[in-house]
Coordinates of C-alpha atoms and ligand atoms in Angstrom, one line a residue:
M1 CA -29.3 2.0 -24.0
S2 CA -31.0 1.9 -27.4
N3 CA -33.5 4.6 -28.5
P4 CA -37.2 3.9 -28.1
S5 CA -38.6 2.5 -31.3
L6 CA -41.5 3.9 -33.4
L7 CA -43.1 2.1 -36.4
I8 CA -44.8 4.5 -38.8
L9 CA -47.6 3.3 -41.0
P10 CA -48.7 6.2 -43.2
G11 CA -51.4 4.1 -45.1
D12 CA -53.6 5.6 -47.8
G13 CA -55.1 8.9 -49.1
I14 CA -54.0 11.8 -46.9
G15 CA -52.2 9.4 -44.5
P16 CA -48.8 9.8 -46.2
E17 CA -49.3 13.6 -46.5
V18 CA -50.1 14.2 -42.8
M19 CA -47.4 11.7 -41.7
A20 CA -44.8 13.7 -43.7
E21 CA -45.5 16.6 -41.3
V22 CA -45.3 14.4 -38.3
R23 CA -41.8 13.3 -39.5
K24 CA -40.7 17.0 -39.4
V25 CA -41.9 17.2 -35.8
I26 CA -40.2 13.9 -34.9
D27 CA -36.9 15.2 -36.5
W28 CA -37.2 18.5 -34.6
F29 CA -37.6 16.7 -31.2
G30 CA -34.5 14.6 -32.1
A31 CA -32.4 17.5 -33.1
K32 CA -33.5 20.1 -30.5
R33 CA -34.7 18.1 -27.5
G34 CA -32.6 15.0 -27.6
V35 CA -35.7 12.9 -27.9
V36 CA -34.5 10.5 -30.5
F37 CA -36.5 7.5 -31.8
D38 CA -35.5 4.6 -34.0
V39 CA -38.1 5.1 -36.7
S40 CA -39.0 2.5 -39.2
E41 CA -41.8 2.8 -41.8
D42 CA -44.0 0.2 -43.5
L43 CA -47.2 -0.3 -45.4
V44 CA -50.7 -0.8 -44.2
G45 CA -54.2 -0.7 -45.8
G46 CA -54.6 -0.3 -49.6
A47 CA -50.9 0.5 -49.9
A48 CA -50.0 -2.9 -48.4
Y49 CA -52.6 -4.6 -50.5
D50 CA -51.1 -3.1 -53.7
K51 CA -47.7 -4.5 -52.9
H52 CA -48.4 -7.7 -51.0
G53 CA -52.1 -8.6 -51.8
T54 CA -52.9 -8.2 -48.1
P55 CA -53.7 -5.1 -46.1
L56 CA -51.2 -6.0 -43.4
H57 CA -48.2 -8.2 -44.1
D58 CA -47.2 -10.7 -41.4
D59 CA -43.7 -9.1 -41.2
T60 CA -45.4 -5.7 -40.5
M61 CA -47.6 -7.3 -37.8
A62 CA -44.5 -8.8 -36.2
K63 CA -42.7 -5.4 -36.3
A64 CA -45.8 -3.7 -34.7
Q65 CA -45.6 -6.2 -31.8
E66 CA -41.9 -5.5 -31.2
V67 CA -41.8 -1.7 -31.3
D68 CA -42.5 0.7 -28.4
A69 CA -45.3 2.5 -30.3
V70 CA -47.1 2.4 -33.7
L71 CA -48.2 5.6 -35.4
L72 CA -50.7 5.2 -38.2
G73 CA -52.0 7.7 -40.8
A74 CA -55.3 6.4 -42.3
V75 CA -56.4 3.6 -44.5
G76 CA -59.0 3.1 -47.2
G77 CA -60.1 4.6 -50.5
P78 CA -62.7 4.2 -53.3
K79 CA -60.2 2.1 -55.3
Y80 CA -60.4 -0.6 -52.7
D81 CA -64.2 -0.7 -52.3
V82 CA -64.6 -3.6 -54.7
L83 CA -62.2 -5.8 -52.8
D84 CA -63.4 -8.8 -50.8
F85 CA -64.2 -8.0 -47.2
S86 CA -61.2 -10.1 -46.0
V87 CA -58.6 -7.9 -47.7
K88 CA -60.2 -4.5 -47.4
P89 CA -57.8 -1.8 -46.1
E90 CA -59.7 -1.5 -42.8
R91 CA -58.9 -5.2 -42.1
G92 CA -55.2 -4.2 -41.7
L93 CA -56.1 -1.7 -38.9
L94 CA -58.5 -4.2 -37.3
R95 CA -55.8 -6.9 -37.3
L96 CA -53.4 -4.5 -35.6
R97 CA -55.9 -3.6 -32.9
K98 CA -56.9 -7.2 -32.3
E99 CA -53.5 -8.9 -32.3
M100 CA -51.9 -6.1 -30.2
D101 CA -55.0 -6.6 -27.9
L102 CA -55.6 -2.8 -27.6
Y103 CA -58.4 -2.8 -25.2
S104 CA -58.4 0.9 -24.1
N105 CA -59.2 3.6 -26.6
L106 CA -58.4 7.1 -25.6
R107 CA -60.1 10.0 -27.4
P108 CA -59.5 13.4 -26.0
A109 CA -62.0 16.2 -26.8
Q110 CA -60.0 19.3 -26.4
C111 CA -61.2 22.6 -27.7
F112 CA -58.5 25.1 -28.7
D113 CA -59.7 28.6 -27.9
A114 CA -59.0 29.8 -31.4
L115 CA -61.4 27.2 -32.8
A116 CA -64.3 27.6 -30.3
D117 CA -66.4 29.2 -33.0
F118 CA -66.3 26.0 -35.0
S119 CA -68.3 24.0 -32.4
S120 CA -72.0 23.6 -32.9
L121 CA -72.4 24.6 -29.2
K122 CA -72.1 28.0 -27.7
K123 CA -68.6 29.3 -27.3
D124 CA -68.6 29.6 -23.5
V125 CA -69.8 25.9 -23.3
V126 CA -66.7 24.6 -25.2
A127 CA -63.9 27.2 -24.9
G128 CA -61.1 25.6 -22.9
L129 CA -62.8 22.2 -22.9
D130 CA -60.3 19.3 -22.2
I131 CA -61.9 15.9 -21.5
M132 CA -60.8 12.4 -22.2
I133 CA -63.1 9.5 -23.1
V134 CA -61.8 6.0 -22.4
R135 CA -63.7 3.4 -24.5
E136 CA -63.3 -0.3 -23.9
L137 CA -62.4 -1.5 -27.4
T138 CA -62.1 -5.3 -27.6
S139 CA -65.3 -6.7 -26.0
G140 CA -69.0 -5.9 -25.4
V141 CA -71.8 -6.1 -27.9
Y142 CA -69.6 -5.8 -31.0
F143 CA -67.9 -9.1 -30.2
G144 CA -70.3 -11.0 -27.9
E145 CA -71.7 -14.4 -28.9
P146 CA -74.3 -15.5 -29.9
R147 CA -74.7 -13.2 -32.7
G148 CA -76.3 -13.4 -36.2
I149 CA -79.6 -13.2 -38.0
I150 CA -81.7 -16.3 -37.5
E151 CA -85.1 -17.5 -38.7
E152 CA -87.7 -17.7 -35.9
G153 CA -91.2 -18.8 -36.9
N154 CA -91.9 -16.9 -40.1
E155 CA -89.6 -13.9 -39.5
R156 CA -85.9 -13.2 -39.1
V157 CA -84.3 -12.1 -35.8
G158 CA -81.1 -10.1 -35.5
I159 CA -79.1 -11.0 -32.4
N160 CA -76.1 -9.4 -30.7
T161 CA -74.9 -10.1 -27.2
Q162 CA -73.6 -7.6 -24.7
R163 CA -71.1 -9.5 -22.7
Y164 CA -68.3 -8.4 -20.3
T165 CA -66.1 -10.4 -18.0
E166 CA -64.9 -8.9 -14.7
S167 CA -61.3 -8.9 -16.0
E168 CA -62.2 -7.0 -19.1
I169 CA -64.0 -4.3 -17.1
D170 CA -61.2 -4.3 -14.5
R171 CA -58.4 -3.6 -17.1
A172 CA -60.4 -0.9 -18.9
A173 CA -61.2 0.8 -15.6
R174 CA -57.6 0.6 -14.4
S175 CA -56.3 2.4 -17.5
A176 CA -58.9 5.1 -17.0
F177 CA -58.0 5.5 -13.3
E178 CA -54.3 5.7 -14.3
L179 CA -55.2 8.4 -16.8
A180 CA -57.2 10.3 -14.3
M181 CA -54.2 10.3 -11.9
K182 CA -52.2 12.0 -14.7
R183 CA -54.9 14.6 -15.2
G184 CA -57.6 16.2 -13.0
K185 CA -58.2 13.1 -10.8
K186 CA -61.9 12.9 -11.7
L187 CA -63.4 9.9 -13.3
C188 CA -67.0 9.4 -14.4
S189 CA -68.1 5.8 -15.4
M190 CA -71.0 5.5 -17.7
E191 CA -73.3 2.5 -18.3
K192 CA -76.9 1.5 -18.1
A193 CA -77.0 -0.2 -14.8
N194 CA -80.7 0.6 -14.5
V195 CA -81.7 -1.7 -17.4
M196 CA -78.7 -4.0 -18.2
E197 CA -77.0 -6.6 -16.0
S198 CA -73.7 -6.0 -17.8
G199 CA -74.1 -2.4 -16.6
I200 CA -74.6 -3.5 -13.0
L201 CA -71.4 -5.6 -13.1
W202 CA -69.6 -2.7 -14.9
R203 CA -70.5 -0.4 -12.0
E204 CA -69.5 -2.9 -9.3
V205 CA -66.1 -3.7 -10.8
V206 CA -65.3 0.0 -11.5
T207 CA -66.2 0.8 -7.9
E208 CA -64.0 -2.0 -6.7
V209 CA -61.0 -0.9 -8.8
G210 CA -61.6 2.7 -7.5
K211 CA -60.5 1.5 -4.0
D212 CA -57.0 1.2 -5.4
Y213 CA -57.2 4.9 -6.5
P214 CA -58.4 6.8 -3.4
E215 CA -57.2 10.1 -4.8
V216 CA -59.5 9.9 -7.8
E217 CA -63.0 11.2 -7.3
L218 CA -65.2 8.5 -8.9
S219 CA -68.8 9.1 -10.1
H220 CA -71.3 7.0 -12.1
M221 CA -73.8 8.1 -14.6
Y222 CA -76.3 6.4 -16.9
A223 CA -75.0 6.6 -20.4
D224 CA -78.1 8.4 -21.8
A225 CA -77.8 11.0 -19.0
G226 CA -74.1 11.2 -19.8
A227 CA -74.9 12.1 -23.4
M228 CA -77.2 14.9 -22.2
Q229 CA -74.6 16.2 -19.8
L230 CA -71.9 16.1 -22.4
T231 CA -73.9 18.5 -24.6
R232 CA -75.2 20.6 -21.7
W233 CA -72.0 21.3 -19.8
P234 CA -69.1 19.1 -20.9
K235 CA -66.6 20.9 -18.8
Q236 CA -67.9 19.1 -15.7
F237 CA -66.0 16.0 -16.9
D238 CA -62.3 15.2 -16.7
V239 CA -62.0 11.5 -17.7
I240 CA -65.0 9.3 -18.7
V241 CA -64.8 5.5 -18.9
T242 CA -67.4 3.5 -20.7
D243 CA -68.0 0.3 -22.7
N244 CA -67.5 -0.3 -26.4
L245 CA -70.9 0.6 -27.7
F246 CA -71.6 3.6 -25.5
G247 CA -68.0 4.7 -26.0
D248 CA -68.4 4.6 -29.7
L249 CA -71.4 7.0 -29.5
L250 CA -70.2 9.2 -26.7
S251 CA -66.7 9.7 -28.1
D252 CA -68.1 10.8 -31.5
L253 CA -70.5 13.1 -29.7
A254 CA -67.6 14.6 -27.7
A255 CA -65.4 14.9 -30.8
M256 CA -67.9 17.1 -32.4
L257 CA -67.9 19.5 -29.5
T258 CA -64.5 20.6 -30.7
G259 CA -65.3 21.3 -34.3
S260 CA -63.1 19.7 -36.9
L261 CA -62.2 16.1 -37.7
G262 CA -58.7 17.4 -38.8
M263 CA -57.9 18.2 -35.1
L264 CA -58.7 14.9 -33.4
P265 CA -56.0 12.5 -32.2
S266 CA -56.5 9.1 -30.5
A267 CA -54.6 6.4 -28.8
S268 CA -55.4 2.7 -28.4
L269 CA -53.5 1.0 -25.5
G270 CA -53.0 -2.6 -24.4
A271 CA -51.3 -4.4 -21.6
P272 CA -47.8 -3.3 -20.4
M273 CA -44.9 -4.9 -22.3
A274 CA -41.7 -6.2 -20.6
N275 CA -40.3 -2.7 -20.5
G276 CA -43.4 -1.4 -18.7
R277 CA -44.7 0.6 -21.7
P278 CA -48.2 -0.3 -22.9
K279 CA -48.7 -1.8 -26.3
A280 CA -49.8 1.3 -28.2
L281 CA -51.2 2.5 -31.5
Y282 CA -51.7 6.2 -32.1
E283 CA -53.7 7.5 -35.0
P284 CA -55.9 10.5 -36.0
V285 CA -59.6 9.9 -35.8
H286 CA -60.2 10.9 -39.4
G287 CA -60.0 8.6 -42.4
S288 CA -58.1 8.8 -45.7
A289 CA -60.2 11.7 -47.0
P290 CA -60.0 10.6 -50.7
D291 CA -61.9 13.8 -51.7
I292 CA -58.8 16.0 -50.8
A293 CA -56.0 13.4 -51.1
G294 CA -53.0 14.5 -53.1
Q295 CA -53.9 18.2 -53.1
G296 CA -52.0 19.5 -50.1
K297 CA -55.2 20.4 -48.4
A298 CA -55.2 18.0 -45.4
N299 CA -54.9 19.3 -41.9
P300 CA -51.9 17.4 -40.3
C301 CA -52.8 18.5 -36.7
A302 CA -54.8 15.4 -35.7
C303 CA -51.8 13.2 -36.7
I304 CA -49.3 15.6 -35.0
L305 CA -51.4 15.6 -31.8
S306 CA -51.5 11.8 -32.0
F307 CA -47.7 11.9 -31.8
A308 CA -48.1 14.2 -28.8
M309 CA -50.2 11.5 -27.2
A310 CA -47.4 9.0 -27.9
L311 CA -44.9 11.2 -26.2
R312 CA -47.1 11.4 -23.1
Y313 CA -48.6 7.9 -22.8
S314 CA -45.8 5.6 -24.3
F315 CA -42.7 7.6 -23.4
D316 CA -43.7 9.4 -20.2
L317 CA -42.6 12.7 -21.8
G318 CA -45.6 14.8 -20.6
D319 CA -43.7 18.1 -20.8
E320 CA -42.6 17.5 -24.4
A321 CA -46.2 16.5 -25.2
T322 CA -47.4 19.7 -23.7
R323 CA -44.8 21.7 -25.6
L324 CA -46.1 20.2 -28.9
E325 CA -49.8 20.8 -28.0
Q326 CA -49.0 24.4 -27.1
A327 CA -47.1 24.8 -30.4
V328 CA -50.3 23.7 -32.3
E329 CA -52.4 26.0 -30.1
K330 CA -50.0 28.9 -30.9
V331 CA -50.2 28.3 -34.6
L332 CA -54.0 28.4 -34.5
A333 CA -54.0 31.5 -32.3
D334 CA -51.7 33.1 -34.9
G335 CA -54.5 32.5 -37.4
V336 CA -52.8 29.8 -39.5
R337 CA -55.6 27.7 -40.9
T338 CA -55.9 24.7 -43.3
A339 CA -59.0 24.8 -45.4
D340 CA -61.1 22.7 -43.0
L341 CA -60.6 25.3 -40.3
L342 CA -61.7 28.3 -42.5
N343 CA -65.2 29.5 -42.7
E344 CA -64.4 33.0 -44.0
E345 CA -64.6 33.6 -47.7
G346 CA -61.5 35.1 -49.4
R347 CA -58.8 33.8 -47.1
T348 CA -56.1 31.7 -48.5
P349 CA -55.8 28.5 -46.5
A350 CA -52.4 27.1 -45.4
S351 CA -51.3 23.9 -47.2
T352 CA -50.6 20.7 -45.3
S353 CA -46.8 21.4 -45.4
E354 CA -47.2 25.1 -44.4
M355 CA -49.2 23.9 -41.4
G356 CA -46.5 21.4 -40.5
D357 CA -43.8 24.1 -40.9
A358 CA -45.7 26.5 -38.8
V359 CA -45.9 23.9 -36.0
V360 CA -42.2 23.3 -36.2
A361 CA -41.5 27.1 -36.1
A362 CA -43.7 27.4 -33.0
L363 CA -41.7 24.5 -31.4
E364 CA -38.5 26.4 -32.3
A365 CA -40.0 29.6 -30.7
S366 CA -40.7 27.6 -27.5
L367 CA -37.0 27.1 -26.7
Ligands
NAD1 P1 -62.8 10.8 -43.6 O1 -62.5 11.0 -42.2 O2 -61.8 10.3 -44.5 O3 -63.4 12.2 -44.3 C1 -64.6 12.8 -43.9 C2 -64.5 14.3 -44.3 O4 -63.6 15.0 -43.5 C3 -64.0 14.5 -45.8 O5 -64.7 15.6 -46.4 C4 -62.6 14.8 -45.6 O6 -62.0 15.6 -46.6 C5 -62.6 15.6 -44.3 N1 -61.3 15.4 -43.6 C6 -60.9 14.2 -42.9 N2 -59.7 14.3 -42.4 C7 -59.3 15.6 -42.7 C8 -58.1 16.3 -42.5 N3 -57.0 15.8 -41.8 N4 -58.0 17.6 -43.0 C9 -59.0 18.1 -43.6 N5 -60.2 17.5 -43.9 C10 -60.3 16.2 -43.4 O7 -64.1 9.8 -43.7 P2 -64.8 9.1 -44.9 O8 -64.9 10.1 -46.1 O9 -66.1 8.6 -44.4 O10 -63.9 7.9 -45.3 C11 -62.9 7.9 -46.4 C12 -62.1 6.6 -46.3 O11 -61.4 6.5 -45.1 C13 -63.0 5.4 -46.4 O12 -62.3 4.4 -47.2 C14 -63.1 4.9 -45.0 O13 -63.3 3.5 -44.9 C15 -61.7 5.3 -44.4 N6 -61.7 5.5 -43.0 C16 -60.5 5.1 -42.4 C17 -60.3 5.4 -41.0 C18 -59.0 5.0 -40.4 O14 -58.1 4.8 -41.1 N7 -58.9 5.0 -39.1 C19 -61.3 6.1 -40.3 C20 -62.5 6.5 -41.0 C21 -62.6 6.2 -42.3

């Protein structure tokens, strides 16, 4: 049998720097754990535009459709701000998400004990926090028609339409229930069923899907109350499922519970392929950070933890994913810090590659 395949798209800015550290981790798993991938690498974003005049070449898109998982660094940078909207670096990423039909966006909010002081909330509220937000990614108000700005009488009107079909809600809910089964078996669905018909339908469909997952404890909450509860006592949640708009807001809110952008991974999943694996794109939440690019200052942990998500959700290697997450945790507990994780004067931060090396050393120590 051939090895599972991985397409790496480092992208722009700090993307290639953090991805170089992930390559060390991938190599380690191949050499020491027998977890071997067929890895190919290609261009996306500004890097692809520079070479091909498009932020995602058709050949790269075709490759992304064929592989078992795609791992992306980041795209964008000031150099490309002047480009036409149709060829901006972000269009490459949006094309990947759209053509792979990645409808389920997973954003964990996990607070490593060593970083609990970095949260804006009290330490006891966030220490040990481990929740997952599942955001529907391909429908809802960001895509609904009609949309636009029209003239009405003597003024302009801005229109967007919140629209969800049963099947769109069904597949997002199912991916959240599947996740809950692999975690703490608790799922909270958030909408605004009190004021929105799409929210009523959302609640009905999620409840219906829940009958297929009797082991999962399902609850419902209005999204505004959910935002309050997330800041009051986030540890009450395990998995949260919500629509595109509320998910956008709630996942950013939850992300900040944990402190630093340099620590946040994400996964975007679509329908299962012929081999049973979901279409999948893994990427750090952060962007290309042009302010620190090329200086060896970037924190590679978000990208490394995105690879951990790939191990768990694409390759069913939950134990190896945990091994990697624990290696990151150990490095932090040992006090290794990139600049974004340091608030003490006078300490010398670890460079991007020193952080990557420390994670590999912690993996080695785990054997
Ligand atoms: P950003 O996430 O790139 O940076 C925000 C701040 O966080 C910066 O100060 C940066 O130095 C810091 N930061 C981000 N990642 C870090 C890391 N791994 N280690 C240490 N510090 C880190 O967001 P931005 O500045 O708003 O956007 C910069 C560019 O990235 C823009 O072109 C934007 O369009 C693009 N962008 C891309 C993505 C993506 O590829 N998914 C996401 C967001 C922004």
